[in-house]
Amino acid sequence: MSDAHVKFNLGNPVEDSEEEVFLPPAPLLAGAHVAGLPSYHEMYSDSINNSDAFWKKIAQELHFFEPSNNGLEYNFDSRKGPIFTRFMAGAKTNISYNCLERNIQRGYGDRVAYLWEGNEPCDSNTITYNQLHEQVLNFSAVLRAHGVKKGDVVAIYLPMVLELAVAMLACARIGALHSVVFAGFSADSLASRIVDAKCKILITADGFFRGPKAVILKPIVDKAIEISKEQGVNVESAIIVEHLNRATAPNGHPAPTVDCSKGIYHKYFSEMQKYKGVDSPVEWMDAEDPLFILYTSGSTGKPKGILHTTAGYMTYVYATCKYNFDLHHENEKDIYWCTADCGWITGHSYLLYGPLMNGVSSVFFEGVPSYPDASRLWAVTEKYKVTKLYTSPTAIRALMAFGDQFVTKHDRSTLSILGTVGEPINPAAWRWLHKVVGEARCSIVDTYWQTETGGHMIVPLPGATPQKPGSATLPFFGVNAVLLDAEGRVIEGPGEGNLCFGKAWPGMMRNVYGDYERFVKTYMQPFPGYYFTGDGARRDDDGYIWITGRVDDLMNVSGHLLSTAEIEGALTQHPKVAEAAVVSAPHDIKGSYPYAFVTLKNGERLSKELIVELKQIVREKIGAIAQPDVIQEAPGLPKTRSGKVTRRILRKIAEGCDSGLGDTTTLVDETVIQQLISGRDNRA
Ligand code: PRX
């Protein structure tokens, strides 16, 4: 996008319309890294026109053991040769060193790295950069003693305890790839990730408390190990953090006891004791050595292992975190809080690596925003004097529903930046965040990006970009955001189309782990010469980008991407289900939810019991987040002559439409539509 697109008009903002514009607050503007829109434009042009020099200069703020003259090299057009992105090829560095030793060397060893806040408000802990370094070194020695070496993949299935940060940083220290699996995923999901990356070692915990509930992980892990074995991958050791006993149980109930001493299990704290003081030097990684794998949903149902490498991811995450949250390492009062779980990319980039590389103190939260009550986020904000808060639109919408008094009873005067991620934030939630939470004094930073992009792509700079509720605004430095029509033609100026990126950026994914063909097919082939996001977007008269949502078969539920095919695959494993089609339907809080149509075998009917069983099978095969909210019996599904289910029609039916379903003439049997519309009354 050229600068010419940004022709900002601040005249007569109208309430509740797109014209309403919020300028960066004056105090933020005064001390910001990038102050005012003209500074953004200047840096943006430089980042596009001299991208090599731009990124190399930023990389100089980090430590490289060996430098390189190479900058950002890439090919995005498979007609011209293999697709690749490289950044600073030939250089050597280590991201864990940049998070820890580099900060200690600049005198921040005694600074708090994390303020850990447990599920119960009475459980908290702090860890300094020195202490974190000590633990990471110690745990990296444990990993090495268990045979882990550079290039191995370590599966991590942990709740939000500090050992999760330690484990990830320890892997990075010794050049092992971490593959973090969200602790809400099922045994089947964990196993499929273990098998795909052939993990020999797993780091886990006995269990944890989530709100009022206890979640016991060990039996899930036992099952995942068993499934992996059946599929030919033997997990040789599992290191287990005994967390249940040290955490305060909700409602004063005693913590469940879990035996962690048998089989392949080794207790985390005894292992740490055993290898305390053992030296475990940093592995200097080539710039393009793999750093981690993180699985994300794929349209075909099988999750994709997104592969990120070392120097590019490191530099991009460092830069986006610094500029988009306006972090200043000299300012000890900056208390940053990203509420994401490390099981997702947001936790990787903006709870672990980003803030640590920037040398700030962060809150690391084990709990949920609604426990013990809906004021938790604001109570924690007050407790730690949080200055920058990064959370999800779903959390905002859910808390908004409880009423303002939960927010206003806590002091939020330290807040200056409020960020959101994962899904579009609707203007009403944006305004509530701005007015009620931020007391009309904070910048709202709506960050658009993906697991695949490593870091923010479309995002306002808090001290520079005028904000419009609901728009992720303008591209980050070096990002060439392009809208393409269905035929791949570039849409110049205002318009709507497929959101693509026409230039590589350092944090770009390098591959789908072990499946280069899938990488190219998914992201690079739909529009040759461009990276395709899978999202639709609109550009307004001011050049602002408004994300309109997924244009593929993925759905976004509470900021989590789910694959319709994967949920359908789980449903059809039930012996009574002949066929299933899952679509996303709009939801006030979650953004959208999975709505399942199921065709049953041999005259079976959808009973209450069967619905429970179907929901359960999705929980078992994928995890609770994927469970359909609604299941409707479908005597037949609307299909084209080639047998393709027309989801567009199902989506409309799920939304409650009776007419305006679009072209139905290509269907083999149009009568199923009426059946599905009337069947809606009996859905559950
Ligand atoms: O559809 C977009 C949506 O989330 C997708 C990426 O999901 P995931 O890889 O799980 O990463 C989530 C955290 C970055 C995108 O393709 N999405 C993410 N952020 C936004 C968004 N949609 C609208 N606005 C956002 N700010």
XYZ file of C-alpha atoms and ligand atoms in Angstrom:
710
model
C 0.000 0.000 0.000
C 1.396 3.386 -0.836
C 1.276 6.325 1.546
C -1.125 8.043 -0.826
C -3.884 5.799 0.497
C -3.673 7.367 3.907
C -5.496 10.615 3.491
C -6.672 11.117 6.971
C -9.754 13.199 7.521
C -10.449 14.247 11.082
C -13.337 16.541 10.298
C -16.545 16.213 12.292
C -16.364 12.752 13.770
C -19.815 11.227 14.041
C -20.677 9.022 17.047
C -21.028 5.338 16.207
C -19.866 5.698 12.666
C -16.671 4.765 10.936
C -15.790 8.432 10.882
C -15.180 8.450 14.601
C -11.471 8.842 15.126
C -9.474 8.758 18.342
C -6.137 10.515 18.371
C -3.207 9.078 20.337
C -3.357 10.542 23.840
C -0.968 13.451 24.343
C 1.111 11.915 27.189
C 1.775 8.808 25.077
C 2.624 10.860 22.055
C 5.183 12.849 24.017
C 7.487 9.973 24.929
C 6.661 7.402 22.251
C 9.227 5.599 20.105
C 7.176 6.718 17.132
C 5.390 9.981 17.858
C 2.757 11.213 15.432
C 1.484 9.916 12.098
C 4.148 11.680 9.964
C 6.880 9.773 11.876
C 5.058 6.516 11.173
C 4.873 7.379 7.461
C 8.535 8.227 7.322
C 9.593 5.011 9.018
C 7.085 2.977 7.039
C 8.409 4.269 3.698
C 11.943 3.535 4.795
C 10.963 0.013 5.885
C 9.454 -0.681 2.466
C 12.027 1.063 0.298
C 15.155 0.057 2.233
C 13.913 -3.031 4.006
C 17.333 -4.675 4.287
C 18.894 -1.726 6.047
C 15.764 -1.119 8.113
C 15.673 -4.618 9.587
C 19.421 -4.914 10.006
C 19.386 -1.726 12.050
C 16.729 -3.124 14.355
C 18.619 -6.411 14.632
C 21.622 -4.429 15.888
C 19.701 -3.743 19.091
C 19.942 -7.487 19.779
C 22.973 -9.679 20.396
C 24.450 -11.650 17.522
C 27.374 -13.936 18.323
C 28.416 -13.683 14.704
C 27.052 -10.987 12.401
C 26.123 -11.358 8.759
C 25.941 -9.014 5.827
C 22.804 -10.683 4.561
C 19.442 -9.052 5.136
C 15.947 -10.101 4.141
C 15.970 -12.427 1.112
C 12.872 -14.138 -0.249
C 10.943 -15.546 -3.151
C 7.145 -15.506 -2.934
C 6.497 -16.662 -6.492
C 6.691 -20.416 -7.037
C 6.807 -19.852 -10.825
C 10.254 -18.336 -10.288
C 11.634 -21.085 -8.047
C 11.212 -22.503 -4.553
C 9.455 -20.341 -1.992
C 11.754 -19.179 0.776
C 12.389 -16.400 3.284
C 15.772 -15.858 4.946
C 16.907 -13.198 7.346
C 20.560 -12.513 8.150
C 21.578 -15.882 6.755
C 24.968 -16.931 8.108
C 24.652 -14.983 11.379
C 24.679 -16.793 14.706
C 22.567 -15.899 17.699
C 20.314 -17.327 20.397
C 16.922 -15.951 21.404
C 17.110 -17.290 24.966
C 20.438 -15.465 25.404
C 18.787 -12.301 24.113
C 15.981 -12.702 26.651
C 18.224 -13.410 29.625
C 22.013 -12.870 29.474
C 21.642 -9.735 27.375
C 19.400 -8.147 30.017
C 21.629 -9.265 32.861
C 24.621 -7.723 31.077
C 22.837 -4.410 30.766
C 22.223 -4.373 34.508
C 18.659 -5.729 34.705
C 19.486 -8.983 36.529
C 17.597 -7.968 39.663
C 14.638 -6.629 37.740
C 11.455 -8.684 37.957
C 10.933 -10.636 34.746
C 7.561 -12.073 35.726
C 4.969 -11.338 38.368
C 3.196 -14.671 38.483
C -0.440 -14.534 39.533
C -2.046 -17.901 40.228
C -5.589 -19.091 39.781
C -6.382 -18.056 43.359
C -5.619 -14.414 44.137
C -3.607 -15.493 47.198
C -1.133 -17.430 45.010
C 1.569 -15.234 43.576
C 5.279 -15.233 43.020
C 7.968 -13.155 41.328
C 11.030 -14.145 39.393
C 13.876 -11.807 38.442
C 15.897 -11.968 35.243
C 18.788 -13.484 37.262
C 16.559 -16.131 38.798
C 14.914 -16.945 35.487
C 18.342 -17.309 33.897
C 19.452 -19.637 36.683
C 16.394 -21.842 36.254
C 16.667 -21.905 32.468
C 20.314 -22.896 32.654
C 19.442 -25.572 35.201
C 16.569 -26.968 33.149
C 18.599 -26.925 29.955
C 21.097 -29.171 31.774
C 18.209 -31.477 32.686
C 17.105 -31.614 29.054
C 20.634 -32.380 27.906
C 20.943 -35.102 30.547
C 17.804 -36.637 29.041
C 19.496 -36.745 25.677
C 17.899 -33.684 24.104
C 20.121 -32.027 21.533
C 19.992 -29.320 18.890
C 17.222 -29.968 16.358
C 15.161 -32.335 18.574
C 11.521 -31.454 19.161
C 10.332 -31.244 22.769
C 6.588 -31.403 23.434
C 5.401 -29.102 26.214
C 1.935 -29.600 27.711
C 1.813 -27.308 30.703
C -0.599 -24.908 32.353
C 0.376 -21.272 32.906
C 3.067 -21.889 35.491
C 6.502 -20.277 35.337
C 8.027 -23.666 34.512
C 6.373 -23.242 31.108
C 8.480 -20.138 30.429
C 11.543 -21.921 31.825
C 10.978 -24.971 29.618
C 10.523 -22.928 26.433
C 13.599 -20.802 27.100
C 15.644 -23.877 28.055
C 14.761 -25.537 24.734
C 15.753 -22.380 22.863
C 19.000 -22.178 24.848
C 20.149 -25.583 23.606
C 18.686 -25.363 20.111
C 15.842 -27.829 20.661
C 12.510 -26.879 19.086
C 9.632 -26.520 21.495
C 6.204 -27.638 20.430
C 3.823 -26.227 23.016
C 0.406 -27.837 23.132
C -2.343 -25.845 24.878
C -3.252 -27.646 28.124
C -6.948 -27.550 27.163
C -6.384 -29.904 24.227
C -7.406 -33.560 24.425
C -5.220 -36.683 24.523
C -5.868 -37.259 20.809
C -4.788 -33.716 19.915
C -1.673 -33.978 22.063
C -0.838 -37.363 20.551
C -1.249 -36.152 16.967
C 1.212 -33.320 17.678
C 3.677 -35.679 19.394
C 3.488 -38.073 16.449
C 3.775 -35.407 13.747
C 7.030 -34.041 15.206
C 8.247 -37.410 16.571
C 8.778 -36.034 20.079
C 10.806 -38.299 22.364
C 10.372 -36.116 25.414
C 7.425 -34.344 26.973
C 7.261 -31.718 29.708
C 3.990 -31.673 31.608
C 2.315 -31.185 34.994
C 0.148 -33.301 37.265
C -2.688 -30.810 36.892
C -3.892 -27.313 37.687
C -6.864 -25.299 38.808
C -8.828 -23.291 36.332
C -11.398 -21.044 37.958
C -13.368 -23.260 40.337
C -12.338 -26.496 38.602
C -9.396 -28.886 38.912
C -7.930 -30.138 35.625
C -5.919 -33.333 36.028
C -3.473 -33.588 33.159
C -1.612 -36.793 33.978
C -4.296 -39.267 32.759
C -4.615 -37.250 29.533
C -0.859 -37.434 29.070
C -0.846 -41.186 29.834
C -3.448 -41.700 27.123
C -1.604 -39.481 24.625
C 1.598 -41.433 25.198
C -0.279 -44.676 24.607
C -1.864 -43.398 21.378
C 1.501 -42.094 20.166
C 3.051 -45.494 20.799
C 0.330 -47.193 18.762
C 1.217 -44.799 15.965
C 4.907 -45.640 16.147
C 6.272 -42.777 18.255
C 7.717 -43.694 21.624
C 7.906 -40.919 24.182
C 10.936 -41.987 26.190
C 10.676 -39.603 29.112
C 8.155 -37.213 30.566
C 9.235 -34.569 33.041
C 6.347 -33.692 35.299
C 5.853 -30.541 37.356
C 3.992 -31.270 40.571
C 1.848 -28.184 40.679
C -1.390 -29.303 42.334
C 0.134 -29.504 45.788
C 1.742 -26.106 45.781
C -1.356 -24.328 44.423
C -4.249 -23.246 46.622
C -7.285 -25.308 45.725
C -10.489 -23.366 44.974
C -13.136 -23.394 47.731
C -10.574 -24.782 50.183
C -10.993 -28.342 48.856
C -7.882 -30.508 49.209
C -5.860 -30.873 46.007
C -6.366 -34.227 44.281
C -3.311 -36.462 44.584
C -1.701 -37.739 41.418
C 1.060 -40.323 41.409
C 3.907 -39.021 39.261
C 6.598 -41.491 40.184
C 6.093 -44.425 37.818
C 7.020 -45.377 34.283
C 8.678 -42.806 32.110
C 7.866 -39.929 34.490
C 10.602 -37.905 36.176
C 9.717 -35.278 38.735
C 10.660 -31.789 37.604
C 11.937 -30.481 40.924
C 14.062 -33.555 41.714
C 15.567 -33.382 38.234
C 16.371 -29.699 38.763
C 18.062 -30.550 42.065
C 20.029 -33.351 40.453
C 21.517 -31.145 37.732
C 21.892 -27.928 39.720
C 25.224 -26.263 39.045
C 25.913 -28.351 35.930
C 27.122 -26.078 33.156
C 24.973 -25.966 30.068
C 26.314 -23.479 27.538
C 24.230 -21.558 25.038
C 24.013 -23.174 21.603
C 24.768 -20.515 18.995
C 22.144 -21.020 16.339
C 22.351 -20.230 12.663
C 19.962 -17.435 11.785
C 17.744 -19.851 9.860
C 17.902 -22.746 12.344
C 14.401 -23.754 13.477
C 13.261 -22.252 16.780
C 9.850 -23.793 17.383
C 6.786 -25.477 15.956
C 3.299 -24.397 16.905
C 0.262 -26.187 15.533
C -2.664 -24.296 14.109
C -5.880 -25.519 12.516
C -5.840 -26.423 8.850
C -8.701 -26.458 6.357
C -8.220 -30.146 5.652
C -8.673 -31.035 9.304
C -5.090 -32.015 10.119
C -3.385 -29.263 12.162
C -0.356 -27.646 10.549
C 2.928 -27.414 12.438
C 3.930 -23.802 11.784
C 7.708 -23.576 11.761
C 9.509 -20.422 12.858
C 13.250 -19.918 12.698
C 15.693 -18.015 14.855
C 16.917 -14.559 13.768
C 13.891 -13.410 11.774
C 11.307 -14.354 14.381
C 13.510 -12.872 17.108
C 13.968 -9.532 15.372
C 10.364 -9.206 14.268
C 8.888 -10.055 17.661
C 11.339 -7.763 19.416
C 10.424 -4.875 17.100
C 6.649 -5.336 17.101
C 6.580 -5.688 20.885
C 8.750 -2.613 21.350
C 6.834 -0.332 18.986
C 3.275 -1.560 19.352
C 3.289 -1.547 23.144
C 5.773 1.310 23.217
C 8.028 -0.547 25.637
C 10.989 1.334 27.083
C 13.489 -0.889 28.852
C 14.844 2.113 30.793
C 11.438 2.612 32.374
C 11.189 0.291 35.338
C 7.599 1.321 35.932
C 6.417 -0.246 32.714
C 4.403 -3.287 33.840
C 3.178 -5.169 30.850
C 0.499 -7.849 30.915
C -0.458 -10.172 28.094
C -3.270 -12.440 29.288
C -2.701 -15.068 26.562
C -1.740 -18.643 27.304
C 1.678 -19.762 26.049
C -0.154 -22.556 24.237
C -0.989 -20.001 21.532
C 1.243 -17.823 19.393
C 0.283 -14.697 21.360
C 1.816 -16.269 24.457
C 4.965 -17.214 22.529
C 5.534 -13.800 20.949
C 4.035 -11.347 23.428
C 4.234 -12.997 26.824
C 7.501 -14.872 26.508
C 9.942 -13.679 23.885
C 8.801 -10.124 23.103
C 8.645 -8.607 26.597
C 11.744 -10.467 27.800
C 13.838 -9.249 24.861
C 12.587 -5.764 25.684
C 13.701 -6.159 29.292
C 10.385 -5.243 30.918
C 8.484 -6.793 33.839
C 5.344 -8.716 32.895
C 2.417 -10.300 34.657
C 2.142 -14.056 33.979
C -1.427 -15.117 34.777
C -2.578 -18.654 35.465
C -6.248 -17.868 36.054
C -9.281 -16.786 34.065
C -10.836 -13.297 33.810
C -14.100 -14.406 35.445
C -12.686 -15.990 38.620
C -13.210 -15.403 41.546
C -15.407 -12.786 39.894
C -15.622 -10.578 36.831
C -13.295 -7.968 38.338
C -10.182 -10.168 38.237
C -8.436 -8.425 35.330
C -8.909 -5.050 36.981
C -7.961 -6.323 40.440
C -4.700 -7.668 38.998
C -4.175 -4.420 37.079
C -4.479 -2.506 40.341
C -2.366 -4.986 42.319
C 0.642 -4.797 39.968
C 0.073 -1.289 38.593
C -0.167 -2.596 35.052
C 0.631 -0.002 32.388
C -0.014 -2.022 29.224
C -2.656 -4.694 28.960
C -3.025 -7.056 26.020
C -6.118 -9.285 25.916
C -8.848 -10.666 23.657
C -12.093 -9.170 22.358
C -13.920 -12.227 23.740
C -12.697 -11.443 27.263
C -13.714 -7.807 26.808
C -17.199 -8.713 25.558
C -17.716 -11.240 28.359
C -16.634 -8.756 31.055
C -18.630 -5.945 29.509
C -21.782 -8.010 30.071
C -21.204 -8.006 33.857
C -21.486 -4.227 34.108
C -19.112 -1.330 34.690
C -18.985 -1.552 38.475
C -16.643 -4.572 38.300
C -14.167 -2.387 36.467
C -14.609 0.958 38.157
C -14.125 -0.332 41.704
C -10.429 -0.863 40.880
C -7.765 1.742 40.250
C -6.688 1.638 36.607
C -4.874 4.943 36.519
C -1.561 3.299 35.544
C -2.947 1.956 32.241
C -1.847 3.711 29.069
C -2.156 1.094 26.302
C -4.892 -1.503 25.847
C -4.263 -4.113 23.180
C -6.531 -6.749 21.647
C -5.825 -9.782 19.496
C -7.260 -12.865 17.900
C -10.473 -11.701 16.278
C -12.131 -8.533 15.120
C -13.143 -6.271 17.988
C -16.616 -4.914 17.393
C -16.920 -1.131 17.771
C -19.163 -1.404 20.873
C -16.560 -3.479 22.736
C -13.793 -1.165 21.477
C -15.600 1.878 22.857
C -16.277 0.200 26.190
C -12.622 -0.728 26.475
C -11.611 2.817 25.636
C -14.151 4.650 27.761
C -14.829 2.437 30.763
C -11.593 0.488 31.183
C -9.223 3.110 29.808
C -11.079 6.165 31.110
C -10.732 7.694 27.624
C -7.010 8.127 28.307
C -5.450 5.062 26.664
C -4.461 4.066 23.153
C -6.344 1.041 21.873
C -4.100 -1.247 19.879
C -6.091 -3.742 17.783
C -3.408 -6.131 16.540
C -4.099 -8.238 13.450
C -1.734 -11.131 12.845
C -1.507 -14.937 12.759
C 0.475 -17.895 14.099
C 2.062 -17.935 10.659
C 3.170 -14.285 10.703
C 5.057 -14.614 14.003
C 4.152 -11.062 15.009
C 1.763 -8.166 14.409
C 1.028 -7.238 10.792
C -1.720 -4.627 10.845
C -1.708 -2.527 13.948
C -1.901 1.050 15.166
C 1.203 2.523 16.791
C -0.007 3.764 20.181
C 1.676 7.162 19.952
C 1.206 7.716 16.247
C -1.855 6.209 14.613
C -5.302 7.773 14.974
C -7.597 4.900 15.892
C -10.997 3.925 14.555
C -13.096 1.480 16.614
C -13.093 -1.888 14.843
C -10.230 -1.276 12.456
C -6.743 -2.779 12.885
C -5.689 0.404 11.023
C -2.389 0.393 9.116
C 0.403 -2.053 8.282
C 3.408 -2.461 10.577
C 6.858 -1.535 9.273
C 7.934 -3.638 6.322
C 4.447 -5.056 5.772
C 3.075 -4.680 2.284
C -0.645 -5.320 2.830
C -2.482 -5.926 -0.424
C -6.113 -6.673 -1.222
C -6.672 -8.990 -4.174
C -9.928 -9.819 -5.916
C -10.941 -13.423 -6.681
C -8.915 -13.325 -9.901
C -5.813 -12.114 -8.084
C -6.011 -8.515 -9.327
C -4.736 -5.872 -6.944
C -7.474 -3.638 -5.539
C -6.049 -0.155 -5.305
C -7.605 2.353 -2.938
C -10.868 1.677 -1.102
C -12.403 -1.761 -1.649
C -12.756 -5.265 -0.298
C -10.854 -8.449 -1.105
C -8.515 -11.200 0.017
C -5.865 -9.962 2.416
C -2.380 -10.846 1.198
C 1.181 -9.716 1.813
C 3.344 -8.853 -1.164
C 6.725 -8.769 0.564
C 8.379 -11.018 3.112
C 8.916 -9.823 6.675
C 11.490 -11.329 9.055
C 8.923 -13.131 11.254
C 7.247 -14.968 8.380
C 6.780 -18.741 8.908
C 9.324 -20.783 6.974
C 7.447 -24.022 6.476
C 4.718 -26.360 7.613
C 6.808 -28.794 9.638
C 7.735 -31.698 7.400
C 5.330 -30.651 4.656
C 6.716 -28.010 2.304
C 4.098 -28.855 -0.310
C 1.274 -28.054 2.094
C 2.987 -24.798 3.023
C 3.176 -23.698 -0.589
C -0.294 -24.930 -1.446
C -1.995 -23.278 1.515
C -0.303 -19.917 1.600
C 1.618 -19.222 -1.586
C -0.277 -20.844 -4.429
C -3.714 -19.227 -4.133
C -2.252 -15.902 -5.316
C 1.200 -16.381 -6.903
C 3.674 -13.793 -5.698
C 1.773 -13.206 -2.459
C 1.359 -14.754 0.975
C -2.376 -15.384 1.424
C -3.737 -14.940 4.972
C -7.074 -16.731 4.510
C -8.801 -13.554 5.715
C -10.959 -11.056 3.901
C -10.489 -7.345 4.508
C -11.751 -3.962 3.441
C -9.769 -0.778 2.941
C -11.587 2.484 3.638
C -11.073 5.971 2.225
C -8.303 6.677 4.707
C -6.413 3.522 3.764
C -7.447 1.833 6.997
C -7.805 -1.962 6.985
C -10.918 -3.605 8.458
C -10.635 -7.385 8.803
C -13.902 -9.002 7.710
C -13.073 -12.585 8.782
C -11.952 -15.909 7.360
C -12.701 -16.672 3.743
C -11.728 -20.354 4.056
C -13.137 -23.274 6.059
C -11.658 -22.142 9.347
C -13.723 -20.481 12.027
C -12.694 -18.184 14.813
C -14.248 -19.057 18.172
C -13.218 -16.780 21.043
C -10.064 -15.915 19.127
C -9.173 -19.572 18.532
C -9.031 -20.873 15.004
C -10.895 -24.112 14.505
C -11.168 -26.288 11.460
C -14.669 -27.253 10.376
C -13.202 -30.382 8.766
C -11.537 -31.427 12.015
C -14.789 -31.099 13.980
C -16.679 -32.950 11.229
C -14.018 -35.677 11.369
C -14.598 -36.068 15.109
C -18.414 -36.195 14.743
C -18.310 -38.825 12.007
C -16.285 -41.092 14.267
C -19.501 -41.666 16.193
C -21.010 -44.931 14.903
C -24.463 -43.373 14.444
C -23.297 -40.458 12.297
C -23.275 -40.859 8.532
C -22.212 -37.346 7.639
C -21.578 -34.010 9.332
C -21.178 -30.423 8.211
C -19.999 -27.739 10.603
C -20.281 -24.014 10.003
C -19.681 -20.947 12.104
C -22.627 -18.961 13.445
C -22.430 -15.503 15.044
C -22.214 -15.240 18.835
C -22.438 -12.090 20.975
C -19.474 -12.927 23.184
C -17.418 -15.583 21.413
C -17.627 -13.860 18.030
C -18.789 -17.101 16.500
C -19.517 -20.678 17.508
C -19.525 -24.091 15.801
C -22.959 -25.134 14.537
C -23.112 -28.777 13.452
C -25.525 -30.433 11.011
C -25.466 -34.226 11.330
C -27.023 -36.860 9.121
C -27.625 -40.062 11.059
C -27.406 -43.669 9.908
C -30.276 -46.139 9.446
C -33.207 -44.070 10.629
C -31.531 -43.047 13.911
C -32.929 -39.872 15.478
C -31.060 -37.155 17.306
C -31.905 -37.805 20.968
C -30.703 -35.780 23.962
C -28.349 -38.632 24.853
C -26.897 -38.683 21.363
C -26.276 -34.937 21.494
C -24.342 -35.369 24.743
C -22.334 -38.184 23.150
C -21.584 -36.099 20.054
C -20.403 -33.139 22.101
C -18.293 -35.507 24.175
C -16.638 -37.052 21.129
C -15.541 -33.602 19.947
C -14.141 -32.833 23.406
C -12.271 -36.129 23.359
C -10.889 -35.879 19.863
C -10.028 -32.176 19.844
C -10.788 -30.340 23.079
C -13.552 -28.421 24.830
C -13.059 -25.288 22.700
C -14.214 -27.142 19.593
C -17.444 -28.538 21.025
C -20.418 -27.417 18.885
C -22.876 -25.202 20.754
C -25.685 -26.381 18.499
C -26.248 -29.749 16.839
C -29.066 -30.080 14.347
C -30.255 -33.229 12.651
C -30.019 -33.003 8.877
C -32.022 -35.530 6.868
C -29.785 -34.457 3.991
C -27.123 -31.842 3.317
C -27.259 -29.317 0.472
C -24.777 -30.618 -2.089
C -23.711 -29.747 -5.577
C -23.618 -32.333 -8.338
C -19.936 -32.912 -7.623
C -20.845 -33.817 -4.039
C -19.543 -30.631 -2.404
C -21.516 -29.400 0.612
C -22.546 -25.776 0.077
C -21.549 -24.295 3.397
C -22.598 -20.838 2.358
C -26.230 -22.032 2.524
C -25.714 -23.868 5.808
C -24.148 -20.760 7.303
C -27.220 -18.729 6.400
C -29.529 -21.379 7.871
C -27.463 -21.445 11.073
C -27.692 -17.664 11.248
C -31.479 -17.971 11.193
C -32.158 -16.818 7.607
C -35.190 -18.264 5.852
C -34.603 -16.579 2.558
C -31.808 -14.824 0.700
C -29.764 -18.015 0.722
C -28.168 -17.203 -2.636
C -28.062 -19.398 -5.696
C -29.532 -22.831 -4.917
C -29.963 -24.030 -8.483
C -26.706 -25.995 -8.521
C -27.921 -28.263 -5.725
C -28.795 -31.881 -6.422
C -31.807 -31.674 -4.130
C -33.173 -28.250 -3.275
C -35.840 -29.655 -0.935
C -33.274 -30.312 1.809
C -33.105 -26.567 2.383
C -36.698 -26.324 3.524
C -36.209 -29.388 5.708
C -33.201 -27.789 7.365
C -35.004 -24.495 7.890
C -37.928 -26.197 9.613
C -35.553 -28.561 11.448
C -34.011 -25.573 13.185
C -36.875 -25.603 15.678
C -35.735 -28.976 16.987
C -32.047 -28.233 17.221
C -30.238 -28.551 20.531
O -8.781 -14.502 11.201
C -7.735 -13.770 11.757
C -7.922 -13.701 13.258
O -7.213 -14.798 13.785
C -6.530 -15.501 12.749
C -5.209 -16.002 13.227
O -5.418 -16.917 14.252
P -4.187 -17.550 15.010
O -3.176 -18.029 14.042
O -4.741 -18.550 15.969
O -3.539 -16.356 15.795
C -4.292 -15.665 16.719
C -3.403 -14.638 17.386
C -2.641 -13.792 16.467
C -6.420 -14.503 11.642
O -6.226 -15.131 10.391
N -7.400 -12.467 13.856
C -6.297 -12.328 14.609
N -6.178 -11.063 15.052
C -7.227 -10.366 14.547
C -7.992 -11.260 13.774
N -9.091 -10.853 13.123
C -9.444 -9.557 13.218
N -8.754 -8.654 13.954
C -7.654 -9.003 14.641
N -7.011 -8.108 15.374
